[in-house]
PDB file of C-alpha atoms and ligand atoms in Angstrom:
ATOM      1  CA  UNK A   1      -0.687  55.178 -19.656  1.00 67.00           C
ATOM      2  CA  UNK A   2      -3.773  54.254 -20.570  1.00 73.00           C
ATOM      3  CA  UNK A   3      -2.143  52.839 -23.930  1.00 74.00           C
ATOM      4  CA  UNK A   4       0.208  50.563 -22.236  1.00 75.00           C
ATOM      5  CA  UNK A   5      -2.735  48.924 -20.421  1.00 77.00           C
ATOM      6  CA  UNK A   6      -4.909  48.339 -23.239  1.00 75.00           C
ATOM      7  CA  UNK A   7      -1.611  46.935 -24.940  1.00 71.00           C
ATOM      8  CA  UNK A   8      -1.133  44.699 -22.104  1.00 70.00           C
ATOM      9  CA  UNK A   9      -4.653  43.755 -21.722  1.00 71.00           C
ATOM     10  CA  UNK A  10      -4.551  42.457 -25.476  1.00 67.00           C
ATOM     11  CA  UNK A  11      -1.306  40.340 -24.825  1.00 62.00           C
ATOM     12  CA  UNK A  12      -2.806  38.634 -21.815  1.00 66.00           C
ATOM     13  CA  UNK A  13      -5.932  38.251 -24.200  1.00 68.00           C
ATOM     14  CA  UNK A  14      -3.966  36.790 -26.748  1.00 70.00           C
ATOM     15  CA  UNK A  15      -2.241  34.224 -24.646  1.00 72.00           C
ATOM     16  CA  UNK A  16      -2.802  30.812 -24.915  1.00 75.00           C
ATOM     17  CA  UNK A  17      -1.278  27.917 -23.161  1.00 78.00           C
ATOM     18  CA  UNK A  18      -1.839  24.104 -23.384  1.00 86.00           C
ATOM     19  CA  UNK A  19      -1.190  21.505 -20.443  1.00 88.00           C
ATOM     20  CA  UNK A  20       0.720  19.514 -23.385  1.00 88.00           C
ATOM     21  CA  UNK A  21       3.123  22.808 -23.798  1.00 88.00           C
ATOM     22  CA  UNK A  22       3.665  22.367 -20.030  1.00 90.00           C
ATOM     23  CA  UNK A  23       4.387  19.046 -19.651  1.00 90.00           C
ATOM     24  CA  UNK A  24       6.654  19.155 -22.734  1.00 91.00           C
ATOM     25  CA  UNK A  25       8.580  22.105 -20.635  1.00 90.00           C
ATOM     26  CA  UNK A  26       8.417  20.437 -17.365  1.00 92.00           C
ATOM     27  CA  UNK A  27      10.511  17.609 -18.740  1.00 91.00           C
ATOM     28  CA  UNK A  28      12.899  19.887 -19.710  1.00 93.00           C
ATOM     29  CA  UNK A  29      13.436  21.436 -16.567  1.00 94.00           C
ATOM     30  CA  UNK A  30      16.483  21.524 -14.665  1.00 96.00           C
ATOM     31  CA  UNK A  31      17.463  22.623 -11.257  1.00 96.00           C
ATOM     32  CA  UNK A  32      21.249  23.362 -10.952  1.00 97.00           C
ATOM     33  CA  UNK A  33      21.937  21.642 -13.869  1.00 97.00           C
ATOM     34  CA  UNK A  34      19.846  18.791 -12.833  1.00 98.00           C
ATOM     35  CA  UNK A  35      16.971  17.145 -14.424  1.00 97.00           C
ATOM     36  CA  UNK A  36      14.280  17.914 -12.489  1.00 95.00           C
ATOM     37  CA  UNK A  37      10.389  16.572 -13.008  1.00 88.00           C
ATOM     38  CA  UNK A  38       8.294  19.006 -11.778  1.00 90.00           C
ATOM     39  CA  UNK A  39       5.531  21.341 -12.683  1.00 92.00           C
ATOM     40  CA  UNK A  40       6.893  24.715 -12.047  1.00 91.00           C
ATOM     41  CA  UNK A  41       3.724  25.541 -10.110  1.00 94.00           C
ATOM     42  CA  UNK A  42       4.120  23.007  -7.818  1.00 96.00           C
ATOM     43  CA  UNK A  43       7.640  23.840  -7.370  1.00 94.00           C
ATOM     44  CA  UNK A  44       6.498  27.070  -5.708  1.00 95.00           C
ATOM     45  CA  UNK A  45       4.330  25.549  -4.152  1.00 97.00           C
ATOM     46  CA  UNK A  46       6.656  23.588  -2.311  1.00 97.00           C
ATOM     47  CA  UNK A  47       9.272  26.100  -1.231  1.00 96.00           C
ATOM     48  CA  UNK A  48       5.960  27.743   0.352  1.00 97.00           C
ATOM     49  CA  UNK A  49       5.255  24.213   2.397  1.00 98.00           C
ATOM     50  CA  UNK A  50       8.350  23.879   3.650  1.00 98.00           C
ATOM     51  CA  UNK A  51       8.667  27.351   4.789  1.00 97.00           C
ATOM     52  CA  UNK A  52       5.861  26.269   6.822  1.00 97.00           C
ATOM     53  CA  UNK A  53       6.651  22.946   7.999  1.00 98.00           C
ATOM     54  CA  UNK A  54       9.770  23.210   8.058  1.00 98.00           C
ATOM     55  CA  UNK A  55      10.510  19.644   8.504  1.00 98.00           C
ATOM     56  CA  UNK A  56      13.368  18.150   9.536  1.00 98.00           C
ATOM     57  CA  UNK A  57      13.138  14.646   7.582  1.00 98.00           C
ATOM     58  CA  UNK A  58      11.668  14.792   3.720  1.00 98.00           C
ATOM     59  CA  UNK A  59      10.954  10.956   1.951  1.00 98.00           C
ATOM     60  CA  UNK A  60      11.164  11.016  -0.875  1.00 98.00           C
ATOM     61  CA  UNK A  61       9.699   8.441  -3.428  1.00 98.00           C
ATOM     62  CA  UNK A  62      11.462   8.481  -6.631  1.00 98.00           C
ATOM     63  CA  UNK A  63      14.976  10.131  -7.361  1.00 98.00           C
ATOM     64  CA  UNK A  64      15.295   9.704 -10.834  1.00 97.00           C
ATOM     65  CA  UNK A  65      18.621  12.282 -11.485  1.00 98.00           C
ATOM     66  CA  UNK A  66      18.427  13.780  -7.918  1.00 98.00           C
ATOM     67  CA  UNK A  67      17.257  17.010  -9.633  1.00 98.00           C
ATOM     68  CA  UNK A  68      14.076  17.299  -7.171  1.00 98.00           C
ATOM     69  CA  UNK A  69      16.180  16.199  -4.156  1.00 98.00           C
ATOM     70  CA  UNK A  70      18.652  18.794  -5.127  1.00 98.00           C
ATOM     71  CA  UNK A  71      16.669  21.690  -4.777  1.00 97.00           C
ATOM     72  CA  UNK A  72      14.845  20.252  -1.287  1.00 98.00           C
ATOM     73  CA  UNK A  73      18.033  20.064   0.143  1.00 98.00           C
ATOM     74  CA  UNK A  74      19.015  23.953  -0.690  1.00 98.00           C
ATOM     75  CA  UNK A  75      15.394  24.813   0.748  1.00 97.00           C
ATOM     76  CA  UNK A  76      16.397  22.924   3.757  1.00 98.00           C
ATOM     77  CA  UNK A  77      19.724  24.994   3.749  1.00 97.00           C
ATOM     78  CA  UNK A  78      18.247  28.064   3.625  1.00 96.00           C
ATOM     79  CA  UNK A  79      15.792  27.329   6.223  1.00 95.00           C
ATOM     80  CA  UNK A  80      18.948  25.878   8.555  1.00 96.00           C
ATOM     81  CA  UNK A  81      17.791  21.966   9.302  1.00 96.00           C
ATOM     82  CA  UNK A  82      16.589  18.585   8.009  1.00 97.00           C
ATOM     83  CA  UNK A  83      16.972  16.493   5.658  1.00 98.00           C
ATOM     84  CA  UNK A  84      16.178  14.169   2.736  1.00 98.00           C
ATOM     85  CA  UNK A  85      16.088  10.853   2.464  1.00 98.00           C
ATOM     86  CA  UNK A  86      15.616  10.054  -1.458  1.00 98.00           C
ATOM     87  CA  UNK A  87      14.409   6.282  -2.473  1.00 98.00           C
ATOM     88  CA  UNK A  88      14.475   5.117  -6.061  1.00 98.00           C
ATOM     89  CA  UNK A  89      14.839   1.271  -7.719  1.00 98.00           C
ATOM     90  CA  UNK A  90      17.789   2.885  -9.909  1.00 96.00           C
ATOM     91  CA  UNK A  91      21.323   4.610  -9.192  1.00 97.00           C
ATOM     92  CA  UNK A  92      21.146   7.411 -11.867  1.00 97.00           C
ATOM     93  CA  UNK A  93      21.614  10.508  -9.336  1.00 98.00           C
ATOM     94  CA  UNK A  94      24.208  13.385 -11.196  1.00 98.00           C
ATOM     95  CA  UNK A  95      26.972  13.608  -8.661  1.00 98.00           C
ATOM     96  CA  UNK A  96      25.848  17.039  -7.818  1.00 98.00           C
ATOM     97  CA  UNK A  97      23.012  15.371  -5.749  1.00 98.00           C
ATOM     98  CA  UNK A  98      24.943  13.063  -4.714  1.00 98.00           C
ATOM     99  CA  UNK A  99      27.968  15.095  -2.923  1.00 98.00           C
ATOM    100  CA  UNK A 100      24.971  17.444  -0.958  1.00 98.00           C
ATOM    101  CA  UNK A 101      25.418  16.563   2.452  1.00 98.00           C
ATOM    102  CA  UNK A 102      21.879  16.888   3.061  1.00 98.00           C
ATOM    103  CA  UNK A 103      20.444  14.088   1.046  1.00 98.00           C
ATOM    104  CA  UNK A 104      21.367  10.197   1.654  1.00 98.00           C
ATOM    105  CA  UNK A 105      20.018   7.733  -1.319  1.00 98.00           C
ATOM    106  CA  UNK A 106      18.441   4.755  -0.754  1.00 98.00           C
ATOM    107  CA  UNK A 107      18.082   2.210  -3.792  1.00 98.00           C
ATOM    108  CA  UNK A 108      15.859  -0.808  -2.868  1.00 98.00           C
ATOM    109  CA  UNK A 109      12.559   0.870  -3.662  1.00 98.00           C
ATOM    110  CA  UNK A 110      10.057   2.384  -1.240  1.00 98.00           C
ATOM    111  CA  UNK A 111       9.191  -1.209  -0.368  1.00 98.00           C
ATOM    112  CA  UNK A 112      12.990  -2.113   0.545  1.00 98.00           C
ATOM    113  CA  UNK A 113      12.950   1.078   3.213  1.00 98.00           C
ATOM    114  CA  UNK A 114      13.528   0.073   6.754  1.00 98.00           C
ATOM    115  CA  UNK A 115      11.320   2.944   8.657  1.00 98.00           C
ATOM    116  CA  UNK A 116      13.498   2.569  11.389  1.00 98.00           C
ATOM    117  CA  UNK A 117      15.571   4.675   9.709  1.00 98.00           C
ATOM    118  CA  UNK A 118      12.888   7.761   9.878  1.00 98.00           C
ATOM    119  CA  UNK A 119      13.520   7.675  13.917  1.00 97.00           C
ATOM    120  CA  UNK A 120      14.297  10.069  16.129  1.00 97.00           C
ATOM    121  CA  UNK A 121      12.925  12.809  13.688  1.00 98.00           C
ATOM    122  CA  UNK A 122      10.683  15.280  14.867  1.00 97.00           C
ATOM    123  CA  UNK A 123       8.738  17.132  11.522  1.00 98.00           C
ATOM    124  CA  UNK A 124       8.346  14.450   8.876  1.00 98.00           C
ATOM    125  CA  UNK A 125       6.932  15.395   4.937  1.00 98.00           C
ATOM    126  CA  UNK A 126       6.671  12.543   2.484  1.00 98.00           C
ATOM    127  CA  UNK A 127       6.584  13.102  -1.068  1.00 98.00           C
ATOM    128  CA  UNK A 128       5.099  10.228  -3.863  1.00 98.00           C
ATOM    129  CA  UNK A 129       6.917  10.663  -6.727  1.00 98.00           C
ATOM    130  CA  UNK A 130       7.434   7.053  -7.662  1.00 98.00           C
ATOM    131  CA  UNK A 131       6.094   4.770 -10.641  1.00 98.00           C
ATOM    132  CA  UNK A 132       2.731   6.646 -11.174  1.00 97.00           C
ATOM    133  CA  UNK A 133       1.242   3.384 -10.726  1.00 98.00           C
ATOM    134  CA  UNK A 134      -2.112   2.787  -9.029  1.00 98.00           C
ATOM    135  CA  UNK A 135      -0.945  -0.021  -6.749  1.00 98.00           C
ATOM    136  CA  UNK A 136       2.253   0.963  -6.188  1.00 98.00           C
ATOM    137  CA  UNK A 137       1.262   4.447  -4.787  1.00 98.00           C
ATOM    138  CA  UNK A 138      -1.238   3.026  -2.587  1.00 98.00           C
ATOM    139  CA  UNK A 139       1.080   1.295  -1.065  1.00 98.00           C
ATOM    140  CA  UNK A 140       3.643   3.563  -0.763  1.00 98.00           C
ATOM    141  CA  UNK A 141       0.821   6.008   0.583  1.00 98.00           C
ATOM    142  CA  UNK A 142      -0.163   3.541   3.258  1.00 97.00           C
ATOM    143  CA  UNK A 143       3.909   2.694   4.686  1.00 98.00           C
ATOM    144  CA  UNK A 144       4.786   6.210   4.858  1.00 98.00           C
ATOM    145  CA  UNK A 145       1.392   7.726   5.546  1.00 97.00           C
ATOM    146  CA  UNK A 146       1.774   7.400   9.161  1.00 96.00           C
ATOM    147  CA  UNK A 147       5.455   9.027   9.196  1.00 98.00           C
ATOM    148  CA  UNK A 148       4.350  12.020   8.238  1.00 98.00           C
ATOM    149  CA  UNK A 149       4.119  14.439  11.237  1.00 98.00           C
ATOM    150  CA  UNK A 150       0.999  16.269  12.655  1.00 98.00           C
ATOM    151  CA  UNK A 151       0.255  19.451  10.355  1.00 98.00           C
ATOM    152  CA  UNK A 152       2.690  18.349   7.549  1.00 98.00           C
ATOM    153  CA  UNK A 153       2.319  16.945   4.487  1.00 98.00           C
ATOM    154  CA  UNK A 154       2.180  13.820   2.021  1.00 98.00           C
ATOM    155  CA  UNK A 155       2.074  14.931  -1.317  1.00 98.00           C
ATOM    156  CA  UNK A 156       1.497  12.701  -4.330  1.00 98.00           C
ATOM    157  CA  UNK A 157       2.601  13.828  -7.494  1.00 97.00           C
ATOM    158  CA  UNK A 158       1.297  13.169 -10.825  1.00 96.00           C
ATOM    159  CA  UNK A 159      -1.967  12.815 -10.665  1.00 96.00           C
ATOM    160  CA  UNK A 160      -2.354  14.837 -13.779  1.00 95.00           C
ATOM    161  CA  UNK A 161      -1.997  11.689 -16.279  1.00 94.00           C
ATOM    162  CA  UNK A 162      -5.951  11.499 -15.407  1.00 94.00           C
ATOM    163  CA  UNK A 163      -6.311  15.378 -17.166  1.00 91.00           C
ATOM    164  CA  UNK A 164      -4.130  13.900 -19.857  1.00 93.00           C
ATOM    165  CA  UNK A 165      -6.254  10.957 -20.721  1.00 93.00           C
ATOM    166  CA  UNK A 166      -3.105   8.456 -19.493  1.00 94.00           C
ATOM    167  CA  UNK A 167      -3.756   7.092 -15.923  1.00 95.00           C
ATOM    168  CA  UNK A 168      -4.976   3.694 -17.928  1.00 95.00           C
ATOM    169  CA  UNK A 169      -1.099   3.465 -18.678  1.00 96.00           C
ATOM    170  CA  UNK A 170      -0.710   3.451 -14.783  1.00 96.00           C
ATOM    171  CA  UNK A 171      -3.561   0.927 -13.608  1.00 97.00           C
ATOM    172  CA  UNK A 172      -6.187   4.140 -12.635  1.00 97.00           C
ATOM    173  CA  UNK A 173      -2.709   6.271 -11.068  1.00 98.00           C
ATOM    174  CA  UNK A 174      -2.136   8.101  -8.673  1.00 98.00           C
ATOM    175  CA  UNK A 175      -5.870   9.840  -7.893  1.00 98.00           C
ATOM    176  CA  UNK A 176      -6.963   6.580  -7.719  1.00 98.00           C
ATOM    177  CA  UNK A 177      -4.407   5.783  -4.993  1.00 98.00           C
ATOM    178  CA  UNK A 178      -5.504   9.322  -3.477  1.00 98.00           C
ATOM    179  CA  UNK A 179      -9.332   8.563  -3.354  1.00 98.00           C
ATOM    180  CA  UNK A 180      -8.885   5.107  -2.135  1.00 97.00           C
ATOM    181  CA  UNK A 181      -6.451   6.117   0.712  1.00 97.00           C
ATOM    182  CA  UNK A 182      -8.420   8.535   1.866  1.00 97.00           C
ATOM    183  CA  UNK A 183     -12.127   6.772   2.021  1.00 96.00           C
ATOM    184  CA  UNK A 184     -10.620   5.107   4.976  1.00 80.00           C
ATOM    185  CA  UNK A 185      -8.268   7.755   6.060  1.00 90.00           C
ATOM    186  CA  UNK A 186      -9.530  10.555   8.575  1.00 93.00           C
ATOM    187  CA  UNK A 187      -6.188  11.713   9.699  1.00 97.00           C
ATOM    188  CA  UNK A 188      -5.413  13.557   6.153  1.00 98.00           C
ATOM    189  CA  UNK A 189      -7.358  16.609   4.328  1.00 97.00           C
ATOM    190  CA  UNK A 190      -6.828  17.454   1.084  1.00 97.00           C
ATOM    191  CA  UNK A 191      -5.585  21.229   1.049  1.00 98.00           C
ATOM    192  CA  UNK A 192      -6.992  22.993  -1.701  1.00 97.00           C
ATOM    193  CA  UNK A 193      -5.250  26.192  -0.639  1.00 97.00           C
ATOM    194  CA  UNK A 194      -2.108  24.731  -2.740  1.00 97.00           C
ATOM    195  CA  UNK A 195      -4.250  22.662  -5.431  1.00 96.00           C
ATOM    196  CA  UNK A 196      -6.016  25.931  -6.440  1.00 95.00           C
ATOM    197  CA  UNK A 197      -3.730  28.384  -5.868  1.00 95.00           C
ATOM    198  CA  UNK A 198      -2.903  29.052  -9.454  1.00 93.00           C
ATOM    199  CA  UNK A 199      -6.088  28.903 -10.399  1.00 91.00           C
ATOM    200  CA  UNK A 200      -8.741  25.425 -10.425  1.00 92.00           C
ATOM    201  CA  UNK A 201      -6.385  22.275 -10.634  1.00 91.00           C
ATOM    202  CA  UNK A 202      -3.293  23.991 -11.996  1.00 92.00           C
ATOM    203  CA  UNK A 203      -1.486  22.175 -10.378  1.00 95.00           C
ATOM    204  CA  UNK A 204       0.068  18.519 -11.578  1.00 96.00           C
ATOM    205  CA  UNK A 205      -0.350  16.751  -7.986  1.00 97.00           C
ATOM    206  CA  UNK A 206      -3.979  16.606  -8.612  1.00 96.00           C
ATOM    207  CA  UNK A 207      -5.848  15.730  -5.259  1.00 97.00           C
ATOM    208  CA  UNK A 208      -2.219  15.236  -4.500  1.00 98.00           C
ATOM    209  CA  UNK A 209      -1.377  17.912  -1.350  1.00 98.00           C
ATOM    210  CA  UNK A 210      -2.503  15.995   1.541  1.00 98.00           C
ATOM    211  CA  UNK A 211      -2.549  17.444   5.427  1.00 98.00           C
ATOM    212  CA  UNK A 212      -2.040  15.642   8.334  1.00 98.00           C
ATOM    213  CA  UNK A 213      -4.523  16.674  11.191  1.00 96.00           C
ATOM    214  CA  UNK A 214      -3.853  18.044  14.099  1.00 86.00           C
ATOM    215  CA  UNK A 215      -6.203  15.482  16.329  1.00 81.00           C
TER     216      UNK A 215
HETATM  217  C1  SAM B 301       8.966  10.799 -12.007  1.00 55.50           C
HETATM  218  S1  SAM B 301      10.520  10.106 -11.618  1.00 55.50           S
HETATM  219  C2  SAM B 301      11.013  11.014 -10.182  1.00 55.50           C
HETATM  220  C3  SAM B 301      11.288  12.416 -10.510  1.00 55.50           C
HETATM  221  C4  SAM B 301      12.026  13.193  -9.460  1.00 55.50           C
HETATM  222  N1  SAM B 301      11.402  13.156  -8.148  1.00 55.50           N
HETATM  223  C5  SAM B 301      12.081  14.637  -9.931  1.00 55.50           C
HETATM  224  O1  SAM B 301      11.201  15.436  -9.561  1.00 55.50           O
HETATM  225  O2  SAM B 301      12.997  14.944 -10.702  1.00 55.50           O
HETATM  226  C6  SAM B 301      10.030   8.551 -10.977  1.00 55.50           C
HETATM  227  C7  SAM B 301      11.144   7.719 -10.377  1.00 55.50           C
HETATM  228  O3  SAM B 301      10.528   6.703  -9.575  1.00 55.50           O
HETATM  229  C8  SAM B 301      11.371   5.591  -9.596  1.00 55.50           C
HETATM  230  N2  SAM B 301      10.653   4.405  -9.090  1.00 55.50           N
HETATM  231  C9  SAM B 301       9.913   3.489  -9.765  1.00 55.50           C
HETATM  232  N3  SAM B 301       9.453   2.541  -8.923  1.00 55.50           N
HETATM  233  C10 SAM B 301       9.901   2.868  -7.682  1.00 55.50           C
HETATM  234  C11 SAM B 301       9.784   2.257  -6.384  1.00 55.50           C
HETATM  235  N4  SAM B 301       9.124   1.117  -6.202  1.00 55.50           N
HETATM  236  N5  SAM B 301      10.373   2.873  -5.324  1.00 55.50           N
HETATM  237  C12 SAM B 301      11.065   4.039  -5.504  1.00 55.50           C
HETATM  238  N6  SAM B 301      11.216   4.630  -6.702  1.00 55.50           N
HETATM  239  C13 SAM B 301      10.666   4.055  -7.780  1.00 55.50           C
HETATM  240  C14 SAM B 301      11.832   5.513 -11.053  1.00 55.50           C
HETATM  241  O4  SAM B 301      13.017   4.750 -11.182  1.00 55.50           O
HETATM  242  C15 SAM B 301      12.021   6.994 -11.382  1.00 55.50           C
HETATM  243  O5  SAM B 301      13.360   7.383 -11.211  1.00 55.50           O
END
């Protein structure tokens, strides 16, 4: 017994992992056979969130191959309700996203979005997952902010270019966009529960899990 453990003790020792491994991997990842962008962390993370939430409208910012959609519309299956309404500038969803009942596309942007069509729902989550860029996410950040329901969530992905030394590629980026939405924002908290939860920052949504108050 007390083998094994010092044998496992000296492969955890020996491990090493780089954020570049993970961010080659992440862009390999697929959901059903999807392409899907995400750091696996955060995709735990986000099964947890909506177990709590449990919203019945997700806006989503950014598509891409409908990977990301795809597997928030199964969560929303398994928990019974909702569901997604995905917004991208492109049309390059696999037709397994497309033919889920739970997800409707929308292609003018986030800017092209008539919020009239977010009525009538009750538990709203928003998720920034568009161009990375400073502006743009600041924007998008203010629009939907306001959707998003009492005790749910906005989370901005991404932030992590900062960590890797790119977010000059995407005027400042998205923790930029964070920090400036929320100097004059009271209504949201940052929850650390989910940006440490793996351990300090490991997490790719850097600043990015943001709570609406309860007032
Ligand atoms: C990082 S990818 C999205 C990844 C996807 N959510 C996933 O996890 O697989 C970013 C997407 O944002 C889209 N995009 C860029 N500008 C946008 C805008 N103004 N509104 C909505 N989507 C935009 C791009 O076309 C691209 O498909």
């Amino acid at each position: 017994m007390r083998s094994l453990l010092r044998k496992a003790r000296g492969f955890i020792a020996n491990k090493t992992y780089s954020l570049k491994g993970i961010v080659k991997g992440h862009h390999l990842m697929t959901y059903r056979g999807v392409p899907c962008i995400k750091c696996p962390f955060d995709y735990v993370i986000y099964q947890m969130i909506l177990d709590e939430v449990r919203p019945d409208l997700i806006i989503e910012i950014g598509t891409n191959c409908g990977g990301s959609a795809l597997y928030l519309a199964d969560m929303l299956e398994n928990i019974g309700r909702g569901e997604i309404h995905t917004i991208d500038i492109d049309d390059r969803a696999y037709e397994l996203a497309k033919k889920n009942k739970r997800i409707k596309f929308f292609h003018e942007g986030w800017e092209g979005y008539d919020l009239e069509n977010a009525k009538g729902f009750e538990k709203i989550l928003v998720i920034e997952d568009g161009s990375h860029e400073f502006e743009s996410c600041l924007g998008a950040m203010r629009k939907f902010g306001h959707l998003v329901s009492d005790g749910s969530y906005m989370i901005v992905e991404d932030g992590i270019v900062d960590a890797l030394g790119q977010s000059g590629m995407f005027g400042g980026g998205p923790v930029k966009a964070i920090k400036n939405f929320m100097k004059n924002n009271t209504a949201f908290q940052i929850d650390h529960r989910w940006i440490n939860m793996f351990g300090k920052n490991a997490t790719f949504n850097t600043l990015g899990y943001l709570k609406k108050l309860t007032p």
